[in-house]
Each structure stands twice: as C-alpha cells, then as structure tokens.
PDB file of C-alpha atoms and ligand atoms in Angstrom:
ATOM      1  CA  MET A   1       1.289 -11.696  -3.813  1.00  0.00           C
ATOM      2  CA  LYS A   2       3.115  -8.682  -2.342  1.00  0.00           C
ATOM      3  CA  VAL A   3       1.696  -6.539   0.464  1.00  0.00           C
ATOM      4  CA  LEU A   4       3.307  -3.126   1.014  1.00  0.00           C
ATOM      5  CA  VAL A   5       2.275  -1.016   4.000  1.00  0.00           C
ATOM      6  CA  PHE A   6       3.003   2.729   4.104  1.00  0.00           C
ATOM      7  CA  ASP A   7       3.000   5.345   6.875  1.00  0.00           C
ATOM      8  CA  THR A   8       1.685   8.138   4.675  1.00  0.00           C
ATOM      9  CA  ALA A   9      -0.626   8.490   1.668  1.00  0.00           C
ATOM     10  CA  GLU A  10       2.148  10.401  -0.088  1.00  0.00           C
ATOM     11  CA  ALA A  11       4.689   7.568   0.321  1.00  0.00           C
ATOM     12  CA  LEU A  12       2.107   5.086  -0.962  1.00  0.00           C
ATOM     13  CA  ALA A  13       1.307   7.233  -3.999  1.00  0.00           C
ATOM     14  CA  GLN A  14       4.977   7.779  -4.879  1.00  0.00           C
ATOM     15  CA  ARG A  15       5.786   4.061  -4.689  1.00  0.00           C
ATOM     16  CA  CYS A  16       2.722   3.198  -6.744  1.00  0.00           C
ATOM     17  CA  ALA A  17       3.618   5.891  -9.296  1.00  0.00           C
ATOM     18  CA  ASP A  18       7.096   4.279  -9.508  1.00  0.00           C
ATOM     19  CA  GLU A  19       5.442   1.161 -10.950  1.00  0.00           C
ATOM     20  CA  PHE A  20       3.754   3.224 -13.663  1.00  0.00           C
ATOM     21  CA  SER A  21       6.920   5.219 -14.386  1.00  0.00           C
ATOM     22  CA  ALA A  22       8.966   2.035 -14.788  1.00  0.00           C
ATOM     23  CA  LEU A  23       6.453   0.645 -17.307  1.00  0.00           C
ATOM     24  CA  LEU A  24       6.148   3.928 -19.231  1.00  0.00           C
ATOM     25  CA  ARG A  25       9.924   4.163 -19.532  1.00  0.00           C
ATOM     26  CA  THR A  26      10.507   0.582 -20.636  1.00  0.00           C
ATOM     27  CA  LYS A  27       7.547  -0.312 -22.861  1.00  0.00           C
ATOM     28  CA  THR A  28       7.034   1.427 -26.206  1.00  0.00           C
ATOM     29  CA  THR A  29       3.231   1.132 -26.150  1.00  0.00           C
ATOM     30  CA  PRO A  30       2.109   0.587 -22.542  1.00  0.00           C
ATOM     31  CA  VAL A  31      -1.506  -0.367 -21.845  1.00  0.00           C
ATOM     32  CA  LEU A  32      -2.942   0.781 -18.514  1.00  0.00           C
ATOM     33  CA  GLY A  33      -6.103  -0.356 -16.760  1.00  0.00           C
ATOM     34  CA  LEU A  34      -7.342   2.523 -14.613  1.00  0.00           C
ATOM     35  CA  ALA A  35      -9.675   2.988 -11.663  1.00  0.00           C
ATOM     36  CA  THR A  36     -11.684   5.927 -10.377  1.00  0.00           C
ATOM     37  CA  GLY A  37     -12.709   6.760  -6.796  1.00  0.00           C
ATOM     38  CA  ALA A  38     -10.721   8.353  -3.988  1.00  0.00           C
ATOM     39  CA  SER A  39      -7.989   5.696  -3.701  1.00  0.00           C
ATOM     40  CA  PRO A  40      -6.013   6.390  -6.914  1.00  0.00           C
ATOM     41  CA  VAL A  41      -6.198  10.216  -6.782  1.00  0.00           C
ATOM     42  CA  PRO A  42      -2.826  10.781  -4.974  1.00  0.00           C
ATOM     43  CA  THR A  43      -1.152   8.367  -7.426  1.00  0.00           C
ATOM     44  CA  TYR A  44      -2.625  10.246 -10.406  1.00  0.00           C
ATOM     45  CA  LYS A  45      -1.357  13.484  -8.833  1.00  0.00           C
ATOM     46  CA  ALA A  46       2.142  11.989  -8.529  1.00  0.00           C
ATOM     47  CA  LEU A  47       2.000  10.880 -12.187  1.00  0.00           C
ATOM     48  CA  ILE A  48       0.950  14.372 -13.306  1.00  0.00           C
ATOM     49  CA  GLU A  49       3.886  15.854 -11.354  1.00  0.00           C
ATOM     50  CA  ARG A  50       6.298  13.425 -13.005  1.00  0.00           C
ATOM     51  CA  TYR A  51       4.868  14.252 -16.440  1.00  0.00           C
ATOM     52  CA  THR A  52       5.172  18.012 -15.711  1.00  0.00           C
ATOM     53  CA  ALA A  53       8.771  17.486 -14.602  1.00  0.00           C
ATOM     54  CA  GLY A  54       9.471  15.779 -17.939  1.00  0.00           C
ATOM     55  CA  GLU A  55      10.173  12.414 -16.322  1.00  0.00           C
ATOM     56  CA  ILE A  56       7.453  10.431 -18.103  1.00  0.00           C
ATOM     57  CA  SER A  57       5.216  10.781 -21.138  1.00  0.00           C
ATOM     58  CA  PHE A  58       1.781   9.334 -21.931  1.00  0.00           C
ATOM     59  CA  ARG A  59       2.223   9.949 -25.691  1.00  0.00           C
ATOM     60  CA  ASN A  60       2.197   6.229 -26.522  1.00  0.00           C
ATOM     61  CA  VAL A  61      -0.019   5.081 -23.640  1.00  0.00           C
ATOM     62  CA  THR A  62      -3.399   3.407 -24.157  1.00  0.00           C
ATOM     63  CA  THR A  63      -5.862   3.259 -21.262  1.00  0.00           C
ATOM     64  CA  PHE A  64      -8.939   1.234 -20.384  1.00  0.00           C
ATOM     65  CA  ASN A  65     -11.071   2.259 -17.430  1.00  0.00           C
ATOM     66  CA  LEU A  66     -12.687  -0.356 -15.258  1.00  0.00           C
ATOM     67  CA  ASP A  67     -16.229   0.918 -15.209  1.00  0.00           C
ATOM     68  CA  GLU A  68     -18.808   3.632 -15.843  1.00  0.00           C
ATOM     69  CA  TYR A  69     -22.266   4.424 -14.491  1.00  0.00           C
ATOM     70  CA  CYS A  70     -25.192   3.615 -16.769  1.00  0.00           C
ATOM     71  CA  GLU A  71     -27.552   6.327 -17.946  1.00  0.00           C
ATOM     72  CA  LEU A  72     -25.474   9.203 -16.631  1.00  0.00           C
ATOM     73  CA  PRO A  73     -24.559  11.781 -19.308  1.00  0.00           C
ATOM     74  CA  ARG A  74     -20.877  11.428 -20.260  1.00  0.00           C
ATOM     75  CA  ASN A  75     -20.193  15.013 -19.164  1.00  0.00           C
ATOM     76  CA  ASP A  76     -22.015  14.750 -15.832  1.00  0.00           C
ATOM     77  CA  LYS A  77     -19.716  15.819 -13.002  1.00  0.00           C
ATOM     78  CA  ASN A  78     -20.010  12.335 -11.476  1.00  0.00           C
ATOM     79  CA  SER A  79     -19.304  10.323 -14.626  1.00  0.00           C
ATOM     80  CA  TYR A  80     -16.056   8.413 -14.649  1.00  0.00           C
ATOM     81  CA  TYR A  81     -15.335  10.018 -18.017  1.00  0.00           C
ATOM     82  CA  THR A  82     -15.303  13.404 -16.264  1.00  0.00           C
ATOM     83  CA  PHE A  83     -13.371  12.026 -13.281  1.00  0.00           C
ATOM     84  CA  MET A  84     -10.562  10.637 -15.429  1.00  0.00           C
ATOM     85  CA  HIS A  85     -10.219  13.807 -17.476  1.00  0.00           C
ATOM     86  CA  GLU A  86     -10.191  16.029 -14.383  1.00  0.00           C
ATOM     87  CA  ASN A  87      -7.838  13.843 -12.362  1.00  0.00           C
ATOM     88  CA  LEU A  88      -5.385  12.667 -15.021  1.00  0.00           C
ATOM     89  CA  PHE A  89      -6.007  12.912 -18.758  1.00  0.00           C
ATOM     90  CA  ASP A  90      -6.406  16.713 -19.037  1.00  0.00           C
ATOM     91  CA  HIS A  91      -3.008  17.186 -17.370  1.00  0.00           C
ATOM     92  CA  VAL A  92      -0.826  14.834 -19.414  1.00  0.00           C
ATOM     93  CA  ASP A  93      -0.009  14.278 -23.102  1.00  0.00           C
ATOM     94  CA  ILE A  94      -2.255  11.242 -23.626  1.00  0.00           C
ATOM     95  CA  LYS A  95      -4.009  11.080 -27.012  1.00  0.00           C
ATOM     96  CA  GLU A  96      -7.799  11.150 -26.626  1.00  0.00           C
ATOM     97  CA  GLU A  97      -8.122   8.362 -29.204  1.00  0.00           C
ATOM     98  CA  ASN A  98      -6.067   6.108 -26.904  1.00  0.00           C
ATOM     99  CA  VAL A  99      -8.449   6.644 -23.964  1.00  0.00           C
ATOM    100  CA  HIS A 100     -11.110   3.948 -23.544  1.00  0.00           C
ATOM    101  CA  ILE A 101     -13.995   4.431 -21.138  1.00  0.00           C
ATOM    102  CA  LEU A 102     -17.081   2.245 -21.290  1.00  0.00           C
ATOM    103  CA  ASN A 103     -20.155   3.987 -22.694  1.00  0.00           C
ATOM    104  CA  GLY A 104     -22.805   3.937 -19.967  1.00  0.00           C
ATOM    105  CA  ASN A 105     -25.337   5.210 -22.508  1.00  0.00           C
ATOM    106  CA  ALA A 106     -24.672   2.638 -25.198  1.00  0.00           C
ATOM    107  CA  PRO A 107     -27.815   1.638 -27.143  1.00  0.00           C
ATOM    108  CA  ASP A 108     -26.743  -2.028 -26.908  1.00  0.00           C
ATOM    109  CA  PHE A 109     -24.764  -2.917 -23.770  1.00  0.00           C
ATOM    110  CA  GLU A 110     -23.901  -6.394 -24.999  1.00  0.00           C
ATOM    111  CA  ALA A 111     -22.320  -4.954 -28.140  1.00  0.00           C
ATOM    112  CA  GLU A 112     -20.536  -2.312 -26.045  1.00  0.00           C
ATOM    113  CA  ALA A 113     -19.113  -4.997 -23.738  1.00  0.00           C
ATOM    114  CA  LYS A 114     -17.965  -7.140 -26.640  1.00  0.00           C
ATOM    115  CA  SER A 115     -16.256  -4.300 -28.456  1.00  0.00           C
ATOM    116  CA  TYR A 116     -14.515  -3.162 -25.213  1.00  0.00           C
ATOM    117  CA  GLU A 117     -13.088  -6.637 -24.679  1.00  0.00           C
ATOM    118  CA  ALA A 118     -12.051  -6.764 -28.351  1.00  0.00           C
ATOM    119  CA  ASP A 119     -10.325  -3.366 -28.014  1.00  0.00           C
ATOM    120  CA  ILE A 120      -8.372  -4.612 -24.970  1.00  0.00           C
ATOM    121  CA  ARG A 121      -7.259  -7.687 -26.923  1.00  0.00           C
ATOM    122  CA  ALA A 122      -6.346  -5.582 -29.969  1.00  0.00           C
ATOM    123  CA  ALA A 123      -4.190  -3.342 -27.759  1.00  0.00           C
ATOM    124  CA  GLY A 124      -2.262  -6.436 -26.649  1.00  0.00           C
ATOM    125  CA  GLY A 125      -3.915  -6.807 -23.222  1.00  0.00           C
ATOM    126  CA  ILE A 126      -3.485  -4.719 -20.093  1.00  0.00           C
ATOM    127  CA  ASP A 127       0.097  -4.408 -18.813  1.00  0.00           C
ATOM    128  CA  LEU A 128      -0.718  -2.721 -15.513  1.00  0.00           C
ATOM    129  CA  GLN A 129      -4.155  -2.732 -13.864  1.00  0.00           C
ATOM    130  CA  LEU A 130      -4.815  -0.302 -11.029  1.00  0.00           C
ATOM    131  CA  LEU A 131      -7.619  -1.206  -8.605  1.00  0.00           C
ATOM    132  CA  GLY A 132      -9.354   0.164  -5.548  1.00  0.00           C
ATOM    133  CA  ILE A 133     -11.544  -2.059  -3.395  1.00  0.00           C
ATOM    134  CA  GLY A 134     -15.075  -1.540  -2.086  1.00  0.00           C
ATOM    135  CA  THR A 135     -15.853  -2.002   1.603  1.00  0.00           C
ATOM    136  CA  ASN A 136     -17.814  -5.068   0.390  1.00  0.00           C
ATOM    137  CA  GLY A 137     -14.782  -6.466  -1.450  1.00  0.00           C
ATOM    138  CA  HIS A 138     -15.817  -5.367  -4.946  1.00  0.00           C
ATOM    139  CA  ILE A 139     -13.235  -4.648  -7.640  1.00  0.00           C
ATOM    140  CA  GLY A 140     -14.393  -2.653 -10.639  1.00  0.00           C
ATOM    141  CA  PHE A 141     -18.124  -2.915  -9.996  1.00  0.00           C
ATOM    142  CA  ASN A 142     -18.020  -6.693  -9.517  1.00  0.00           C
ATOM    143  CA  GLU A 143     -20.253  -6.910  -6.495  1.00  0.00           C
ATOM    144  CA  PRO A 144     -20.370  -9.857  -4.060  1.00  0.00           C
ATOM    145  CA  ASP A 145     -22.183 -12.692  -5.826  1.00  0.00           C
ATOM    146  CA  VAL A 146     -22.466 -16.461  -6.027  1.00  0.00           C
ATOM    147  CA  LYS A 147     -20.162 -16.679  -9.044  1.00  0.00           C
ATOM    148  CA  PHE A 148     -17.186 -14.841 -10.493  1.00  0.00           C
ATOM    149  CA  THR A 149     -17.925 -12.807 -13.627  1.00  0.00           C
ATOM    150  CA  LYS A 150     -16.047 -13.425 -16.836  1.00  0.00           C
ATOM    151  CA  SER A 151     -15.977 -10.307 -18.985  1.00  0.00           C
ATOM    152  CA  THR A 152     -17.498  -6.832 -19.287  1.00  0.00           C
ATOM    153  CA  PHE A 153     -21.172  -6.733 -18.265  1.00  0.00           C
ATOM    154  CA  VAL A 154     -23.935  -4.545 -16.808  1.00  0.00           C
ATOM    155  CA  VAL A 155     -24.357  -4.857 -13.053  1.00  0.00           C
ATOM    156  CA  GLU A 156     -26.979  -3.756 -10.570  1.00  0.00           C
ATOM    157  CA  LEU A 157     -25.065  -1.897  -7.868  1.00  0.00           C
ATOM    158  CA  SER A 158     -25.307  -3.285  -4.347  1.00  0.00           C
ATOM    159  CA  GLN A 159     -26.772  -1.323  -1.456  1.00  0.00           C
ATOM    160  CA  SER A 160     -23.281  -1.099   0.067  1.00  0.00           C
ATOM    161  CA  THR A 161     -21.930   0.570  -3.101  1.00  0.00           C
ATOM    162  CA  VAL A 162     -24.924   2.901  -3.300  1.00  0.00           C
ATOM    163  CA  ASN A 163     -24.304   3.886   0.347  1.00  0.00           C
ATOM    164  CA  SER A 164     -20.587   4.514  -0.263  1.00  0.00           C
ATOM    165  CA  ASN A 165     -20.894   6.427  -3.537  1.00  0.00           C
ATOM    166  CA  SER A 166     -24.141   8.371  -3.123  1.00  0.00           C
ATOM    167  CA  ILE A 167     -22.216  10.995  -1.103  1.00  0.00           C
ATOM    168  CA  TYR A 168     -20.925  12.285  -4.459  1.00  0.00           C
ATOM    169  CA  PHE A 169     -24.464  12.744  -5.829  1.00  0.00           C
ATOM    170  CA  GLU A 170     -25.504  15.738  -3.718  1.00  0.00           C
ATOM    171  CA  ASN A 171     -28.357  17.091  -5.811  1.00  0.00           C
ATOM    172  CA  SER A 172     -28.948  14.190  -8.141  1.00  0.00           C
ATOM    173  CA  VAL A 173     -29.895  10.537  -7.962  1.00  0.00           C
ATOM    174  CA  MET A 174     -27.077   8.001  -8.173  1.00  0.00           C
ATOM    175  CA  PRO A 175     -27.530   5.487 -11.001  1.00  0.00           C
ATOM    176  CA  LYS A 176     -28.441   1.970  -9.873  1.00  0.00           C
ATOM    177  CA  HIS A 177     -26.557   0.255 -12.692  1.00  0.00           C
ATOM    178  CA  ALA A 178     -23.045   0.369 -14.091  1.00  0.00           C
ATOM    179  CA  ILE A 179     -21.100  -1.305 -16.865  1.00  0.00           C
ATOM    180  CA  THR A 180     -17.886  -2.887 -15.636  1.00  0.00           C
ATOM    181  CA  MET A 181     -15.010  -5.061 -16.697  1.00  0.00           C
ATOM    182  CA  GLY A 182     -15.517  -8.563 -15.314  1.00  0.00           C
ATOM    183  CA  ILE A 183     -13.305 -10.488 -12.914  1.00  0.00           C
ATOM    184  CA  GLY A 184     -11.953 -12.434 -15.901  1.00  0.00           C
ATOM    185  CA  SER A 185     -10.987  -9.185 -17.668  1.00  0.00           C
ATOM    186  CA  ILE A 186      -9.193  -7.936 -14.538  1.00  0.00           C
ATOM    187  CA  MET A 187      -7.405 -11.234 -13.908  1.00  0.00           C
ATOM    188  CA  ALA A 188      -6.073 -11.199 -17.496  1.00  0.00           C
ATOM    189  CA  ALA A 189      -3.959  -8.097 -16.746  1.00  0.00           C
ATOM    190  CA  LYS A 190      -0.245  -8.883 -16.621  1.00  0.00           C
ATOM    191  CA  LYS A 191       0.300  -6.967 -13.385  1.00  0.00           C
ATOM    192  CA  VAL A 192      -2.210  -5.731 -10.788  1.00  0.00           C
ATOM    193  CA  LEU A 193      -1.801  -2.977  -8.180  1.00  0.00           C
ATOM    194  CA  LEU A 194      -4.531  -2.544  -5.584  1.00  0.00           C
ATOM    195  CA  ILE A 195      -4.680   0.564  -3.382  1.00  0.00           C
ATOM    196  CA  ALA A 196      -6.622   0.634  -0.101  1.00  0.00           C
ATOM    197  CA  THR A 197      -6.465   3.274   2.593  1.00  0.00           C
ATOM    198  CA  GLY A 198      -8.410   3.907   5.773  1.00  0.00           C
ATOM    199  CA  GLN A 199      -9.886   1.776   8.505  1.00  0.00           C
ATOM    200  CA  LYS A 200     -13.151   1.243   6.617  1.00  0.00           C
ATOM    201  CA  LYS A 201     -11.236  -0.937   4.108  1.00  0.00           C
ATOM    202  CA  ALA A 202      -9.538  -3.113   6.777  1.00  0.00           C
ATOM    203  CA  GLU A 203     -12.125  -5.927   6.805  1.00  0.00           C
ATOM    204  CA  ALA A 204     -12.319  -6.098   2.997  1.00  0.00           C
ATOM    205  CA  ILE A 205      -8.504  -6.280   2.851  1.00  0.00           C
ATOM    206  CA  ARG A 206      -8.429  -9.042   5.461  1.00  0.00           C
ATOM    207  CA  ALA A 207     -11.034 -11.055   3.548  1.00  0.00           C
ATOM    208  CA  CYS A 208      -9.305 -10.450   0.236  1.00  0.00           C
ATOM    209  CA  VAL A 209      -5.734 -11.229   1.339  1.00  0.00           C
ATOM    210  CA  ARG A 210      -6.250 -13.843   4.076  1.00  0.00           C
ATOM    211  CA  GLY A 211      -9.798 -15.154   3.550  1.00  0.00           C
ATOM    212  CA  ASP A 212     -11.241 -17.896   1.367  1.00  0.00           C
ATOM    213  CA  ILE A 213     -11.287 -17.327  -2.372  1.00  0.00           C
ATOM    214  CA  THR A 214     -14.977 -16.747  -2.924  1.00  0.00           C
ATOM    215  CA  PRO A 215     -17.231 -14.593  -5.143  1.00  0.00           C
ATOM    216  CA  ALA A 216     -18.743 -13.337  -1.870  1.00  0.00           C
ATOM    217  CA  CYS A 217     -15.524 -11.264  -1.716  1.00  0.00           C
ATOM    218  CA  PRO A 218     -14.751 -10.701  -5.419  1.00  0.00           C
ATOM    219  CA  ALA A 219     -11.268  -9.267  -4.700  1.00  0.00           C
ATOM    220  CA  SER A 220     -10.234 -12.563  -3.060  1.00  0.00           C
ATOM    221  CA  ILE A 221      -9.686 -14.017  -6.565  1.00  0.00           C
ATOM    222  CA  LEU A 222      -6.545 -11.844  -6.698  1.00  0.00           C
ATOM    223  CA  GLN A 223      -4.861 -14.490  -4.501  1.00  0.00           C
ATOM    224  CA  PHE A 224      -4.665 -16.501  -7.757  1.00  0.00           C
ATOM    225  CA  HIS A 225      -3.057 -13.658  -9.741  1.00  0.00           C
ATOM    226  CA  PRO A 226       0.638 -14.290 -10.474  1.00  0.00           C
ATOM    227  CA  ASP A 227       1.687 -10.627 -10.081  1.00  0.00           C
ATOM    228  CA  VAL A 228      -0.405  -8.608  -7.639  1.00  0.00           C
ATOM    229  CA  THR A 229       0.776  -5.967  -5.163  1.00  0.00           C
ATOM    230  CA  PHE A 230      -1.353  -4.435  -2.419  1.00  0.00           C
ATOM    231  CA  PHE A 231      -0.538  -0.823  -1.537  1.00  0.00           C
ATOM    232  CA  LEU A 232      -1.993  -0.230   1.918  1.00  0.00           C
ATOM    233  CA  ASP A 233      -1.803   2.332   4.672  1.00  0.00           C
ATOM    234  CA  ARG A 234      -1.554   1.165   8.289  1.00  0.00           C
ATOM    235  CA  ASP A 235      -5.321   1.490   8.857  1.00  0.00           C
ATOM    236  CA  ALA A 236      -6.274  -0.649   5.858  1.00  0.00           C
ATOM    237  CA  ALA A 237      -3.639  -3.250   6.850  1.00  0.00           C
ATOM    238  CA  LYS A 238      -4.569  -3.430  10.503  1.00  0.00           C
ATOM    239  CA  LEU A 239      -6.439  -6.781  10.389  1.00  0.00           C
ATOM    240  CA  LEU A 240      -3.694  -8.624   8.477  1.00  0.00           C
TER     241      LEU A 240
HETATM  242  C1  F6R B 301     -13.751   2.564  -9.467  1.00  0.00           C
HETATM  243  C2  F6R B 301     -13.925   1.188  -9.050  1.00  0.00           C
HETATM  244  C3  F6R B 301     -14.280   0.819  -7.648  1.00  0.00           C
HETATM  245  C4  F6R B 301     -13.488   1.601  -6.592  1.00  0.00           C
HETATM  246  C5  F6R B 301     -13.920   1.188  -5.193  1.00  0.00           C
HETATM  247  C6  F6R B 301     -13.187   1.977  -4.112  1.00  0.00           C
HETATM  248  O1  F6R B 301     -13.426   2.650 -10.844  1.00  0.00           O
HETATM  249  O2  F6R B 301     -13.812   0.346  -9.869  1.00  0.00           O
HETATM  250  O3  F6R B 301     -14.060  -0.560  -7.480  1.00  0.00           O
HETATM  251  O4  F6R B 301     -12.125   1.354  -6.770  1.00  0.00           O
HETATM  252  O5  F6R B 301     -15.296   1.392  -5.040  1.00  0.00           O
HETATM  253  O6  F6R B 301     -13.545   3.310  -4.206  1.00  0.00           O
HETATM  254  P1  F6R B 301     -12.793   4.424  -3.330  1.00  0.00           P
HETATM  255  O7  F6R B 301     -11.383   4.455  -3.807  1.00  0.00           O
HETATM  256  O8  F6R B 301     -13.515   5.701  -3.639  1.00  0.00           O
HETATM  257  O9  F6R B 301     -12.901   4.001  -1.912  1.00  0.00           O
END
C-alpha cells in the first residue's frame, strides 16, 4: 500500500493523472474503473487538459463506472451518467460504445448486475480503478455492513450517504437505492487509486489505512489489495 500526501489539490490531481497517462500510453486497450463525486473532478480536469494538449487519447479506452442511482432518469442532472459525460466523456475522444454505466432503471437488476460483471470480464478486467471514499468508509456504494459484498448488486443507501449527497438534490428527492459494483469487483482491479481530500474524510482514511479490516469500514479491505495508492491532501491524512 502506498500513501501519498499532497499540499495542493492541483498537485494531487496532476500526480493521479500521471498514473492514467502512463497506462493510456503503454496499453493498447486500457480498461478504466471510474468514480463520480467531488474527489475525482480535478483529476478528470487534468486528463481533459492532457487530451486537449494531444498528450493522451481515449480512442481505445473502455470504462466501467462504479455505481448509479436507481430510478433516476439517465439524463437527470444528478445521474452519474450525466456527471461522467459533463466531467470527462464529452471532452475527450472516448467512443460511446466503450462507456459502461450501470442502468439504474433496468427492468431486472439481477440481470443488469450479471451482464455488467460479464462485460468487465470480457474487456479483460479493470486495469486501473479510481475510487473516492465516503465519510462512513464506503467505496462505490458499498455501505458499512456485517459482510463484504462480492459483485454488482442493488444497495439501500445509508443515512450517512443520504446526508452527504442530498445537497446535490436541491429541488428533487434523492433516490434511496443505487446499483453498485461490489467489493469483490473492486478488489479484482489490477491497480487501485483512492482520492480523499478534506478534514471530513480524515477518520474514514484512518480507519481504512490503519484500522482493522472489517466490513464496518468497507474501504479497509483495500489493505489486502496488492497495488493500491492513496492520494490524500494534508487534511485527509491528518489522523495517520
Ligand atoms: C461515487 C462513489 C462514492 C464516492 C464517495 C465520495 O461513484 O462511488 O463512493 O466516491 O461517496 O464522494 P465525494 O468524492 O463526493 O466526497
């Protein structure tokens, strides 16, 4: 496990973008696992700048997003489909057919989960998985629980997640369920990068990096991952 601590959000984003650039330059068909939320936005911005400068291309990239809200129209301003297009995909040369985002309106969630896992396998597995972390230690939408989850499934969001994310739902009601890759799906990625910034993430980072490995802090399982790097600012790292 590597822990990198940065003085500025910009330095963190550039170093994290370096990891993506290195993969995109060396692998013919890179497979990325992507996250939404505030944490990855500066990194996506850095990647867009590098694409615009002609340094990298997403032409042969395949992506799989971690999660999506259930029963939110795909084009809702708060859907993760919209988020990813606004914050990355619309600004680079990725092919829409290579973008995979879970369907939160699927008629059969079990079938949706199965076919998502099959698509990841068919793509050769995830080379680089980007993660944020919830203040409760969730990764993807794997909420604190009594067991670790295996593969993609539908989850009831915890009160902590509803509190954190309902700020984005100004005039609408935040969904109570989401479909998310499981802990097993995340752990299968060849390389994992986790970004956390701000004091409100400090306790989750302490529990995840230094605490017991327990489904009560889902991110703590990353201690078992053979290639994981934490990208932290000083506030998020302050309890380490
Ligand atoms: C988002 C996701 C979540 C977020 C986490 C942190 O796709 O899977 O686990 O990474 O909730 O969110 P932010 O970055 O907004 O603090």
